[in-house]
């Protein structure tokens, strides 16, 4: 299994501010993934974070709103920009290894 | 396009009994994988079991088994000998052949185990 650490685990944010979520993996992985889970909903892929190149975003998600960094093979950040209450969600980092997809503990954001 | 359907929003089971959580899928990919995850109230996603589309046998992991019926495009999760700690949300998910890290998730089933 993979050990994935996410920070912060939860936060309460003010409307209009931005927050950066960090994801650290215990060993090198080629791709890292960022998912969003809105309250009472299922998970939706935001983007795939590629080391050395721009992230690949899914339909409905844009770089200006969710900028992603991937400085090395064990670390990635997701920023939620100019937050509104609709951004209140759990944000999860995940990695693919040996046929399995492992998730971090998630970052639960509440936007007031 | 790929799609996962979980038709049971909520399920109840008596402790120590078995329970089946339904999952059907739709894909045009010749190769794909199916996952089940457990999400307790804490929010973490716990991997339970995986079935590849070309696997000949149904996957099993301890008390979890996956009833894979390819022709029917179903991948039901069977939990045997339910425990109180099994109470959680359960998600079925799949990936296609192009990006194995991109999962499409079903809407989830909330399971409550009664003592």
GROMACS .gro file of C-alpha atoms in nm, chain A residues 31 33 35 37 41-43 45 48 58 90 92 96 99-101 103 105 108, chain B residues 35 37 39 41-45 47 50 91 99-103 105-107:
model
   38
   31UNK     CA    1   0.104   1.037  -1.170
   33UNK     CA    2  -0.459   1.265  -0.896
   35UNK     CA    3  -1.047   1.441  -0.659
   37UNK     CA    4  -1.622   1.515  -0.311
   41UNK     CA    5  -2.196   1.338  -0.342
   42UNK     CA    6  -1.960   1.094  -0.505
   43UNK     CA    7  -1.600   1.165  -0.602
   45UNK     CA    8  -1.164   1.376  -1.072
   48UNK     CA    9  -0.402   1.453  -1.312
   58UNK     CA   10  -1.112   1.723  -1.650
   90UNK     CA   11  -1.348   1.706   0.068
   92UNK     CA   12  -0.854   1.395  -0.196
   96UNK     CA   13  -0.184   0.465  -0.869
   99UNK     CA   14  -0.302  -0.184  -1.005
  100UNK     CA   15  -0.456  -0.011  -0.708
  101UNK     CA   16  -0.554   0.350  -0.650
  103UNK     CA   17  -0.620   0.786  -0.141
  105UNK     CA   18  -0.712   1.101   0.422
  108UNK     CA   19  -1.226   1.883   0.436
  147UNK     CA   20  -1.293  -0.116  -0.750
  149UNK     CA   21  -1.399   0.156  -0.159
  151UNK     CA   22  -1.571   0.562   0.326
  153UNK     CA   23  -1.773   0.912   0.848
  154UNK     CA   24  -1.415   1.037   0.888
  155UNK     CA   25  -1.402   1.083   0.510
  156UNK     CA   26  -1.102   0.869   0.418
  157UNK     CA   27  -1.132   0.634   0.123
  159UNK     CA   28  -0.954   0.042  -0.077
  162UNK     CA   29  -1.018  -0.486  -0.723
  203UNK     CA   30  -1.844   0.328  -0.353
  211UNK     CA   31  -0.592   0.628  -1.777
  212UNK     CA   32  -0.587   0.377  -1.497
  213UNK     CA   33  -0.573   0.652  -1.236
  214UNK     CA   34  -0.894   0.813  -1.350
  215UNK     CA   35  -1.183   0.651  -1.171
  217UNK     CA   36  -1.746   0.654  -0.918
  218UNK     CA   37  -2.098   0.545  -0.849
  219UNK     CA   38  -2.323   0.744  -0.618
   0.00000   0.00000   0.00000
